[in-house]
Coordinates of C-alpha atoms in Angstrom, one line a residue:
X14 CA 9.1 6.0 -38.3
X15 CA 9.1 2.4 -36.5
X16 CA 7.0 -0.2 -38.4
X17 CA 3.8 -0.3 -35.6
X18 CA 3.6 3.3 -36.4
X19 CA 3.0 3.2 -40.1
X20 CA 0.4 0.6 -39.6
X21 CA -1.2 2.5 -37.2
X22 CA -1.3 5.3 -39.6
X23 CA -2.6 2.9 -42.0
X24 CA -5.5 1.9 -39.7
X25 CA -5.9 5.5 -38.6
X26 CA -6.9 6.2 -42.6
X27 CA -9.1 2.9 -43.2
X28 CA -10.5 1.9 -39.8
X29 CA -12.6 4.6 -37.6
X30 CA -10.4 7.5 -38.8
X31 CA -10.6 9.7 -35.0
X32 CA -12.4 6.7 -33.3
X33 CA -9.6 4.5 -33.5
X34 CA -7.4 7.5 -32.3
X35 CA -9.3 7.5 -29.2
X36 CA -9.7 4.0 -28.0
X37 CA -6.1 4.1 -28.7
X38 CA -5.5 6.9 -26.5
X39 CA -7.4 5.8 -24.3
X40 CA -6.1 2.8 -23.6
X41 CA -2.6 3.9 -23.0
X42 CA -4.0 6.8 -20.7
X43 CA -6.3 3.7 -18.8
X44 CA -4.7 2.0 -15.6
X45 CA -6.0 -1.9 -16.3
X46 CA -7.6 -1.2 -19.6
X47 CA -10.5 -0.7 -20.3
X48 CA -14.2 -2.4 -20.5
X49 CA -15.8 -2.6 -24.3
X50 CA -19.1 -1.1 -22.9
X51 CA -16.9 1.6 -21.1
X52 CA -15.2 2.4 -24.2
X53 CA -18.8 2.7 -26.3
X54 CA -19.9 5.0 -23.6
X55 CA -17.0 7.1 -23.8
X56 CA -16.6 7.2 -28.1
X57 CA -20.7 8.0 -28.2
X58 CA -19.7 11.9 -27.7
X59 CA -18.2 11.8 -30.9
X60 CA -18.4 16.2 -31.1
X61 CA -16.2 16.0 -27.8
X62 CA -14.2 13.3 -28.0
X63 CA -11.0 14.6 -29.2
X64 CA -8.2 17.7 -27.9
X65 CA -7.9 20.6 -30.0
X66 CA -4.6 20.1 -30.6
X67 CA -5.1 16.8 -32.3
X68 CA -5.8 16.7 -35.6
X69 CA -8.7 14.5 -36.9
X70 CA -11.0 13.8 -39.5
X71 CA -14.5 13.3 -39.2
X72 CA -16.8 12.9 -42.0
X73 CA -20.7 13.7 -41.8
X74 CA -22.6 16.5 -39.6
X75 CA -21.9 16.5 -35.2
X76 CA -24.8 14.4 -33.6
X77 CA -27.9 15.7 -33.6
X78 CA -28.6 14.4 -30.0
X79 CA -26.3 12.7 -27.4
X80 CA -25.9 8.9 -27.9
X81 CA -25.4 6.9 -24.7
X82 CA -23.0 4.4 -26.3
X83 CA -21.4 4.3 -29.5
X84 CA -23.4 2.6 -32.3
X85 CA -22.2 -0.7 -32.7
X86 CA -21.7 -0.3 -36.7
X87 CA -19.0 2.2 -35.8
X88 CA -17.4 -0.1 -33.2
X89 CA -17.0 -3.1 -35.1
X90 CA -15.3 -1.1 -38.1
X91 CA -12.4 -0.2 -34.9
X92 CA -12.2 -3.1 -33.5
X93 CA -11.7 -4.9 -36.8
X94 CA -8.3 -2.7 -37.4
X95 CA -7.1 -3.5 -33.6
X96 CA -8.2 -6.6 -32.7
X97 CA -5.1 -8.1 -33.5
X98 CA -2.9 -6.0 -31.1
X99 CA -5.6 -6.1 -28.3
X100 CA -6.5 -8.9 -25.5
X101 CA -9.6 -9.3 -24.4
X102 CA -10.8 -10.8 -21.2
X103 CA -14.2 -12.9 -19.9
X104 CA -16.7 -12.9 -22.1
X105 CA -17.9 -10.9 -25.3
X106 CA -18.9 -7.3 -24.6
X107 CA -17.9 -7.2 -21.1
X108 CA -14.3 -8.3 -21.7
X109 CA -11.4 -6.0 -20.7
X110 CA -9.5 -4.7 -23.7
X111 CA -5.7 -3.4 -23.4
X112 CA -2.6 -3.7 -25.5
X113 CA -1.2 -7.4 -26.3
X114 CA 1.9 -6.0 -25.8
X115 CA 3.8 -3.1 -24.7
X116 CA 5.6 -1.9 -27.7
X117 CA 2.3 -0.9 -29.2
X118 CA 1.7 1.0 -26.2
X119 CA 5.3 2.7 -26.8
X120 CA 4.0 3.0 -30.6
X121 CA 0.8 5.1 -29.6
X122 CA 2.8 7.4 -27.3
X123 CA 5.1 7.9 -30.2
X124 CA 2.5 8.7 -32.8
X125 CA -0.1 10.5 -30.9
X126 CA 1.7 12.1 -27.4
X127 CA 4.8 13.0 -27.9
X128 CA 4.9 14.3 -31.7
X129 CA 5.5 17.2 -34.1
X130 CA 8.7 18.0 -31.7
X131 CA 6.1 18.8 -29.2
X132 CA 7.9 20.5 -26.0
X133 CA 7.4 19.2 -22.4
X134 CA 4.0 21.4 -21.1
X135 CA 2.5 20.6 -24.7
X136 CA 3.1 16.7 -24.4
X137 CA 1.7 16.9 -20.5
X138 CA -1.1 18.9 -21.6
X139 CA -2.3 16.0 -24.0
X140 CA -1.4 13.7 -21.5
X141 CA -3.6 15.5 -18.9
X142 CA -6.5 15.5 -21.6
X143 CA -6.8 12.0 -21.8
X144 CA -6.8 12.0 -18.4
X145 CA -9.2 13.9 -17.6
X146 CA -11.6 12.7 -20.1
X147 CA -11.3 9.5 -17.8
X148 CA -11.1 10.8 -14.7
X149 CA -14.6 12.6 -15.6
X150 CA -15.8 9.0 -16.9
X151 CA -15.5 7.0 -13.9
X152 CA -16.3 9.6 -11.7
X153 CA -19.9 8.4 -12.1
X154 CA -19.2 4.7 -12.9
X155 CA -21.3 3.1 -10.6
X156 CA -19.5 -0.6 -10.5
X157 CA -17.7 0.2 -7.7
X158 CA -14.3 -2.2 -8.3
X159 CA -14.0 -0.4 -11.7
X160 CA -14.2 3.0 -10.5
X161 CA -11.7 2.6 -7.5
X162 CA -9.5 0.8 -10.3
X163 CA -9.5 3.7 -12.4
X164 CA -11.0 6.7 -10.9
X165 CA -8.3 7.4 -8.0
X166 CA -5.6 6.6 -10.5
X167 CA -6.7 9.4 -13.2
X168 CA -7.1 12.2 -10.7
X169 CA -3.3 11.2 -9.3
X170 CA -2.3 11.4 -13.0
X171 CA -3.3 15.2 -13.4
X172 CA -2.7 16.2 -10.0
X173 CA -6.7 16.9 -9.2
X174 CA -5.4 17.0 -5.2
X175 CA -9.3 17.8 -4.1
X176 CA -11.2 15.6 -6.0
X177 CA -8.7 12.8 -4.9
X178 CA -8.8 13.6 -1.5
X179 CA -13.0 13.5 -1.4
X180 CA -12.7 10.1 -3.5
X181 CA -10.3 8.4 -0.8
X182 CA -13.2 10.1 2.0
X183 CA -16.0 7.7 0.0
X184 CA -16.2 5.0 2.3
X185 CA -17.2 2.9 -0.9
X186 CA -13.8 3.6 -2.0
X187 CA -12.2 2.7 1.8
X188 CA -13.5 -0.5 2.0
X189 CA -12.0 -1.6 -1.4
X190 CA -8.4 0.4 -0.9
X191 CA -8.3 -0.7 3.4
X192 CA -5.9 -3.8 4.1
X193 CA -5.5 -4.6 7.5
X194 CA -2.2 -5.5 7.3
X195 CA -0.6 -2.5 5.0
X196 CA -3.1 -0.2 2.8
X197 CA -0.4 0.5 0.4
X198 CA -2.8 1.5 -2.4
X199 CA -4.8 3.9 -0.2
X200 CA -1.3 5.5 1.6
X201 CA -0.1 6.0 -1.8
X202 CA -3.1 7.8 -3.1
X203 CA -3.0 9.8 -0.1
X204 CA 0.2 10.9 -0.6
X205 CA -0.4 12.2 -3.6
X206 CA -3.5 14.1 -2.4
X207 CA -1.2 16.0 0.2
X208 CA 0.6 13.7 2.7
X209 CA -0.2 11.7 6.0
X210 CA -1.2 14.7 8.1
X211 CA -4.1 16.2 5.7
X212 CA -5.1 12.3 5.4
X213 CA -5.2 12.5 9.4
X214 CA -7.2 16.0 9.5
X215 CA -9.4 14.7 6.8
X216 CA -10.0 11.3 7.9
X217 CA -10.9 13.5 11.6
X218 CA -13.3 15.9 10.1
X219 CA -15.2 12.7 7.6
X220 CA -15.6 10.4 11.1
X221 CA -17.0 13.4 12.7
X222 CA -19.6 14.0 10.2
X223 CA -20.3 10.5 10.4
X224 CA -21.3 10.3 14.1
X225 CA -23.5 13.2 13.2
X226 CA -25.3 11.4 10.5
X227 CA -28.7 10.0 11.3
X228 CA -29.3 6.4 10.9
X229 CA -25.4 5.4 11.4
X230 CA -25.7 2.0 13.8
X231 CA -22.6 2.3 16.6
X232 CA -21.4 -1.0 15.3
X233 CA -20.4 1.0 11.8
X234 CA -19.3 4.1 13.4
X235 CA -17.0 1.6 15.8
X236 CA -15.7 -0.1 12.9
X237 CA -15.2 2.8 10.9
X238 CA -13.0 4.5 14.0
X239 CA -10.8 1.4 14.1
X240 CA -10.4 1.1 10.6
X241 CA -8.8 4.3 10.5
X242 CA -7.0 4.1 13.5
X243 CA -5.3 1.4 11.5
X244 CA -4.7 3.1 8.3
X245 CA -3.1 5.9 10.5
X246 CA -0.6 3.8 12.0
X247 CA -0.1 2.2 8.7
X248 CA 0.7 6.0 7.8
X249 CA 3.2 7.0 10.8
X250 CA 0.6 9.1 12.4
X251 CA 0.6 7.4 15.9
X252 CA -0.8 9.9 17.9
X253 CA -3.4 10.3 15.3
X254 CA -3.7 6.9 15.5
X255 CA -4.1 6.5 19.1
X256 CA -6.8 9.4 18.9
X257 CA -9.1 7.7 17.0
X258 CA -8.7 4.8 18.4
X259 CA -10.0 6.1 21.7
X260 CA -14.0 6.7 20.5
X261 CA -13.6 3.1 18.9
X262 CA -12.6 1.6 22.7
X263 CA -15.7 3.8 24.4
X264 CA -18.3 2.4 21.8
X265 CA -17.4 -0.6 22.3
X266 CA -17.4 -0.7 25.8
X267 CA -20.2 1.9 26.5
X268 CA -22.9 0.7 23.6
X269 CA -21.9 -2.5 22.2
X270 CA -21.1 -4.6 25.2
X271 CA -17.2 -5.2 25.2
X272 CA -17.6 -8.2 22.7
X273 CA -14.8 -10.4 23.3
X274 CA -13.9 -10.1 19.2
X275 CA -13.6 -6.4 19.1
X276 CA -11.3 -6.2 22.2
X277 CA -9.1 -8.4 20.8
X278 CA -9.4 -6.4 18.2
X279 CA -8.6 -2.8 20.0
X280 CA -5.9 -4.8 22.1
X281 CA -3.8 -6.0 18.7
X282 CA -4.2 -2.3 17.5
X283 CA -3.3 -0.5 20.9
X284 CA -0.4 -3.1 21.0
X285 CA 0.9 -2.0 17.5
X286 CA 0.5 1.6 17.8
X287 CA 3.1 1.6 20.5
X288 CA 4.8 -1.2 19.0
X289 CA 5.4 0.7 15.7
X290 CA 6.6 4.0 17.6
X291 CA 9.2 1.7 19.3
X292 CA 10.5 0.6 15.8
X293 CA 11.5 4.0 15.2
X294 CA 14.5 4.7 17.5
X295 CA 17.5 3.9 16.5
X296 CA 19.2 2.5 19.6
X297 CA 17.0 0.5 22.5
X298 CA 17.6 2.3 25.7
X299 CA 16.0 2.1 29.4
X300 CA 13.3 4.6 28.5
X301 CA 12.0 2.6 26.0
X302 CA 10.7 0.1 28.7
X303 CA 7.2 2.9 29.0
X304 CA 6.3 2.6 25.8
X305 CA 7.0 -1.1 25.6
X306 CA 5.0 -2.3 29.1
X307 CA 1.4 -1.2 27.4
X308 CA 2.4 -2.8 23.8
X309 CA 3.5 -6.1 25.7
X310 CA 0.3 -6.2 28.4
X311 CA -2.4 -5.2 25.5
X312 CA -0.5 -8.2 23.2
X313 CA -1.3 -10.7 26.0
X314 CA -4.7 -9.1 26.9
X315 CA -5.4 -10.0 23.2
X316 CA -3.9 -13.6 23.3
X317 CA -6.0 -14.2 26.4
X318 CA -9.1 -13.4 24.5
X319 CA -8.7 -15.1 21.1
X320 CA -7.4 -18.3 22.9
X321 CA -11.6 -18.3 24.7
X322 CA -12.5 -17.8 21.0
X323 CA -13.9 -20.1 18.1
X324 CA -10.3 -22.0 16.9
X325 CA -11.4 -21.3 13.2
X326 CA -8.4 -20.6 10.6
X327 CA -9.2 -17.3 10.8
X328 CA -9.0 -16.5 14.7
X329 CA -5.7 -19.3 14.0
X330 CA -4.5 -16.8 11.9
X331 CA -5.2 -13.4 14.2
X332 CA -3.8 -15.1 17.1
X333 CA -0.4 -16.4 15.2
X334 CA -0.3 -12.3 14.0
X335 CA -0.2 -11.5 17.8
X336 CA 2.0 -14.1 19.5
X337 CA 4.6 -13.2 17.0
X338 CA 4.5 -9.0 17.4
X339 CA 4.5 -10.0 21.7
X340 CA 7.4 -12.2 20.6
X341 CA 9.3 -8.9 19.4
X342 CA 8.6 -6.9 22.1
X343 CA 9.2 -9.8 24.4
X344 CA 13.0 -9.6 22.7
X345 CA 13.0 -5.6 22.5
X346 CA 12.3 -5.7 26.7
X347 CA 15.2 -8.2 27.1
X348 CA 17.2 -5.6 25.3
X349 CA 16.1 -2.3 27.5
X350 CA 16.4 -4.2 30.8
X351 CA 19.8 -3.5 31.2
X352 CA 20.0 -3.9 34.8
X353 CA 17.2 -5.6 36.4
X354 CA 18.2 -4.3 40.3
X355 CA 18.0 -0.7 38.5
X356 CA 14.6 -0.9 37.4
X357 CA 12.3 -3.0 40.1
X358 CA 9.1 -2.0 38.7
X359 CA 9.7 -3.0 34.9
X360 CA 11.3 -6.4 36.6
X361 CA 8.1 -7.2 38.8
X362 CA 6.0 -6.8 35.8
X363 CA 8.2 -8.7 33.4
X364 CA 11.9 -10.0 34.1
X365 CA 14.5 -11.1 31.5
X366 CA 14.1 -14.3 32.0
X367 CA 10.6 -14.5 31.6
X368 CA 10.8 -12.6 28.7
X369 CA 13.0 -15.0 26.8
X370 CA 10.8 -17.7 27.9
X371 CA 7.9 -16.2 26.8
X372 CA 9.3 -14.9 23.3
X373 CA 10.0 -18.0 22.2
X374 CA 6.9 -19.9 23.1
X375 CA 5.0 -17.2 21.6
X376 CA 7.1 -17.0 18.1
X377 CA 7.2 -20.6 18.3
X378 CA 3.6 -21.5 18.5
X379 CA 3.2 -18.7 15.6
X380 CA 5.1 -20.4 13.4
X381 CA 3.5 -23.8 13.8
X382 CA -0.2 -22.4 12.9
X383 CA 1.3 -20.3 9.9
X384 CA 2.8 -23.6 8.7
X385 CA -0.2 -25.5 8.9
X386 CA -2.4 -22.5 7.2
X387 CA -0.2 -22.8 4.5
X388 CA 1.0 -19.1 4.9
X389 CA 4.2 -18.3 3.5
X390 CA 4.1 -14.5 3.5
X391 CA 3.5 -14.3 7.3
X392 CA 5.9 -17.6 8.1
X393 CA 8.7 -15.4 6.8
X394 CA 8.1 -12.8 9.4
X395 CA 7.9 -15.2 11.7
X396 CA 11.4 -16.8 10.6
X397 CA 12.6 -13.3 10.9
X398 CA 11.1 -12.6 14.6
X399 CA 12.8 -16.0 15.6
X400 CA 16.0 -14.6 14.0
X401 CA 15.7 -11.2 16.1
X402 CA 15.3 -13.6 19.3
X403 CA 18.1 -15.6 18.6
X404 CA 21.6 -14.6 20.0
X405 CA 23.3 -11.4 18.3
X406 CA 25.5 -11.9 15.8
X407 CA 25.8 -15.7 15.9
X408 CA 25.7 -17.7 12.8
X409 CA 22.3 -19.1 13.6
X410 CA 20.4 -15.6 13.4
X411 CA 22.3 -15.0 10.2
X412 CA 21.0 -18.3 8.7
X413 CA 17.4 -17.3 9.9
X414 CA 17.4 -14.4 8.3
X415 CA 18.7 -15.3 4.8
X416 CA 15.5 -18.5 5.0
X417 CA 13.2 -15.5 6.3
X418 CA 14.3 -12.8 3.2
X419 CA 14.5 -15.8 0.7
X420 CA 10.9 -16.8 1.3
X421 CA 9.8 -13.2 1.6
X422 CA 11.2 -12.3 -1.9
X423 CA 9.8 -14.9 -3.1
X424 CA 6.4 -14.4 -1.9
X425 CA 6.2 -10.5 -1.6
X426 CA 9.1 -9.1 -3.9
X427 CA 11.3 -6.6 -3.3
X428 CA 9.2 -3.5 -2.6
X429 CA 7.5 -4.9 0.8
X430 CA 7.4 -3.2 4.0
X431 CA 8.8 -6.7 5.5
X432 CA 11.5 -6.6 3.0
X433 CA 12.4 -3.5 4.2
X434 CA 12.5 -4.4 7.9
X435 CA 14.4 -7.8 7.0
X436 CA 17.1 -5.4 5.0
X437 CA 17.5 -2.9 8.4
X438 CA 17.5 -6.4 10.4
X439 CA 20.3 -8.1 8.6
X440 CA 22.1 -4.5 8.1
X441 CA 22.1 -4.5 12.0
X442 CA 23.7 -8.0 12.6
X443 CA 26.4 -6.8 10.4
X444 CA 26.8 -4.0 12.2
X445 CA 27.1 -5.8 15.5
X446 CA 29.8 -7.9 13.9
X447 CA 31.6 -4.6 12.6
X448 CA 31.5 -6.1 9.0
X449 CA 30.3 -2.4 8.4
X450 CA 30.8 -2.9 4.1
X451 CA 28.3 -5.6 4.5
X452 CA 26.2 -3.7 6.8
X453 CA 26.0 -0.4 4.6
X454 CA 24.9 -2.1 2.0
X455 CA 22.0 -3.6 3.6
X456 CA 21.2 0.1 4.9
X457 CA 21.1 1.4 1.4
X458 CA 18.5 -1.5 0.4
X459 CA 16.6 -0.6 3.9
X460 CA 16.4 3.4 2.3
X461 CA 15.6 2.3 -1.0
X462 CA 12.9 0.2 -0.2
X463 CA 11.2 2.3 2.5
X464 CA 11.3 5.3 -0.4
X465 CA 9.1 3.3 -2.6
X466 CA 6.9 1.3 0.4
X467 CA 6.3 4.4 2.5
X468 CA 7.2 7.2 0.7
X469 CA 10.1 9.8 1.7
X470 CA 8.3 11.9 4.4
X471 CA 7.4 8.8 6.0
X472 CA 9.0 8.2 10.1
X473 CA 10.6 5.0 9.0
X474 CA 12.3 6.2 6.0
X475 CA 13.4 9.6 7.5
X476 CA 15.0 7.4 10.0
X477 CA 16.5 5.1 7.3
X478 CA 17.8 8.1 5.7
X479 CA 19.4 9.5 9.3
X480 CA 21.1 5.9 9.5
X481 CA 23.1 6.5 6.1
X482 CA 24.4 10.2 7.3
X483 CA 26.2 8.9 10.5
X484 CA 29.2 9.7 10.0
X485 CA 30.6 6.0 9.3
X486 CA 28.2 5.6 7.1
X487 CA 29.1 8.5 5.1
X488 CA 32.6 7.1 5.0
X489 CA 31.3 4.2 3.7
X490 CA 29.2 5.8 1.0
X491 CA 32.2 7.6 -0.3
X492 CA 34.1 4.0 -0.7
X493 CA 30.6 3.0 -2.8
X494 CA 30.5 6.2 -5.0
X495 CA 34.6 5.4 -5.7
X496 CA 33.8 1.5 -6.8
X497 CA 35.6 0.6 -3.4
X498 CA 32.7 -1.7 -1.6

């Protein structure tokens, strides 16, 4: 028995006997800790405060009536045997309480989860106990950053699929999880509630019932159809995306005047939703051009109107965001225009040339207002977009891209969805200089991180995983499995 567990036995016997046993517990089964006033609200139903399987003593009769929050006589005897190994946060009573350190968590999963040579369904039962016991607790919490902290997290942790799912539907719990860049909280919740296409036929059904609801303003039900266009191109669900983006357009225009914001709003989106099905070939080919005219003319359509807008940091900001995805398509078009005599039309609306002239103002003038917002994490996907206009292969896109995945690292770590287009990026220049070792290995990085960014059913990483079974790639895996690379 390790030395934290014999004290904890020790404190078991002369600090709160079963009470101690349960803030323990439930801490370790907590996702940020958890509040001292949560935790006296949750010990006051002392009668139902512990599994079956777990045994306990508990002196005196079960309360007589039910006690909102635990007596603070009780409390103080607890917290006087575990202050020590706990660290509190702001100030007294409303402070945050979790383990100072982790081998006491390791201690209490020892002594109280996984004991008595306890086989795998027993051990997950207890687990899901605990869990539950939470998940029930900040079901009705009404602070709402505490319950989308903990409440979401609990129902993932014993696999409650429908009570997640309605959860994620709260548009409470939306606005807290919704990032317009990447939702990766709220994607990863819904893939544990069933996957990107019941989030799509959920997400449907939830907007629908919201036009029906009386007293909803257009300007919220707008929003709300946008926002989850978003999140469903953040998800891989283009068409999805593209349908729900449709009511958001018409509101707009029909009820709320076409305000010059909001376009430029439903321009950037329209531009990635086609922009994002484009990343998902593998090779650039001629066809590629129809899909790539309406991301390119919506991009300027939305530089046009946030260059008439106020010049405050944040339309700065919304405006770098869009020169630099036109940039990329700019270069993407370059790369499909094989032959400009064989394809007139595409040429009249945008020739090579001009393409390459554009791109480069565009990424350019991105990367000057990044620099002077201070902003790091989107300078490095600018770096990167300048590498991917550069000229193939040559040593100055290598050098742009190791400067654009040095400062993304730094600023986003490892599991980023920019990280994982920088590593398919890179992997590609290698590939174009037939330094294929160098290349697979990049490719493997590219799978990795799109498995834990996007999960495995996700386009991107379905077409990171096609990448590693070409057959040279298998080749080169075998070389990797034998110590070889």
């Amino acid at each position: 028995m390790c030395l934290l567990t014999q004290v904890l036995e020790r404190f078991e016997e002369e600090n709160g006997g079963y009470l101690l046993v349960a803030t323990l517990c439930l801490l370790e089964c907590s996702n940020t800790g958890l509040l001292e006033t949560e935790l006296l609200r949750i010990l006051a139903d002392e009668d139902n405060l512990m599994p079956k399987d777990m045994k306990h003593k508990k002196k005196g009769k079960g309360n007589s009536e039910k006690l909102e929050i635990l007596p603070m006589a009780k409390w103080a005897v607890v917290y006087r045997g575990l202050r020590t190994f706990l660290r509190p946060f702001g100030e007294s009573g409303e402070g945050r309480l979790d383990f100072y350190h982790r081998s006491l968590s390791k201690a209490v999963r020892s002594k109280y989860f996984l004991v008595d040579g306890a086989d795998e369904d027993r051990v997950k039962a207890r687990y899901n106990w605990w869990h539950s016991k939470l998940a029930n607790f900040f079901q009705h919490v009404a602070i709402i950053d505490r319950r989308v902290e903990e409440y979401p997290y609990q129902l993932t942790k014993i696999g409650d699929h429908s009570r997640l799912a309605e959860c994620l539907l709260d548009w409470e719990v939306f606005d807290h999880l919704y990032n317009e860049d990447y939702s990766s909280q709220l994607l990863a919740y819904w893939r544990a509630a069933g996957g990107a296409e019941e989030m799509e036929t959920r997400y449907k059904e939830s907007l629908k019932e919201l036009e029906n609801t009386e007293g909803v303003s257009k300007e919220t039900l707008g929003l709300r159809y946008l926002q989850v266009s978003r999140v469903m191109t953040q998800g891989g669900r283009h068409d999805g995306a593209e349908q729900m983006l449709a009511p958001a357009v018409r509101i707009e225009q029909d009820d709320l005047g076409a305000r010059p914001e909001r376009m430029a709003q439903v321009y950037e989106l329209t531009a990635t939703i086609f922009t994002e099905k484009l990343k998902l070939y593998d090779f650039v080919s001629p066809q590629q051009l129809t899909e790539l005219r309406p991301a390119i003319d919506n991009g300027r359509k939305a530089v046009e109107l946030r260059e008439t807008l106020p010049q405050d940091d944040k339309n700065k900001f919304k405006l770098a965001k869009t020169r630099m995805q036109l940039a990329f398509n700019m270069e993407s078009w370059q790369a499909c225009l094989l032959d400009e005599r064989q394809y007139p039309d595409a040429t009249a609306f945008l020739s090579k040339a001009q393409a390459s002239q554009d791109g480069n103002k565009h990424i350019d003038l991105a990367m000057e207002t990044f620099k002077q917002l201070r902003d790091d994490r989107h300078l490095a996907e600018a770096i990167m977009t300048k590498a991917i206009l550069a000229d193939r292969g040559s040593q100055v896109q290598l050098e742009l891209y190791e400067e654009a995945l040095a400062l993304c690292l730094q600023t986003y770590g490892e599991n980023h969805i920019l990280t994982s287009r920088l590593y398919i990026n890179v992997g590609i220049y290698y590939e174009d200089r037939g330094q294929y070792r160098d290349s697979y290995k990049h490719f493997k990085k590219w799978y990795e991180t799109c498995l834990v960014v996007f999960g495995p059913d996700h386009p991107k990483t379905k077409r990171a995983a096609g990448t590693l079974e070409e057959p040279l790639y298998r080749r080169v895996r075998r070389m990797d499995e034998r110590g070889e690379l």
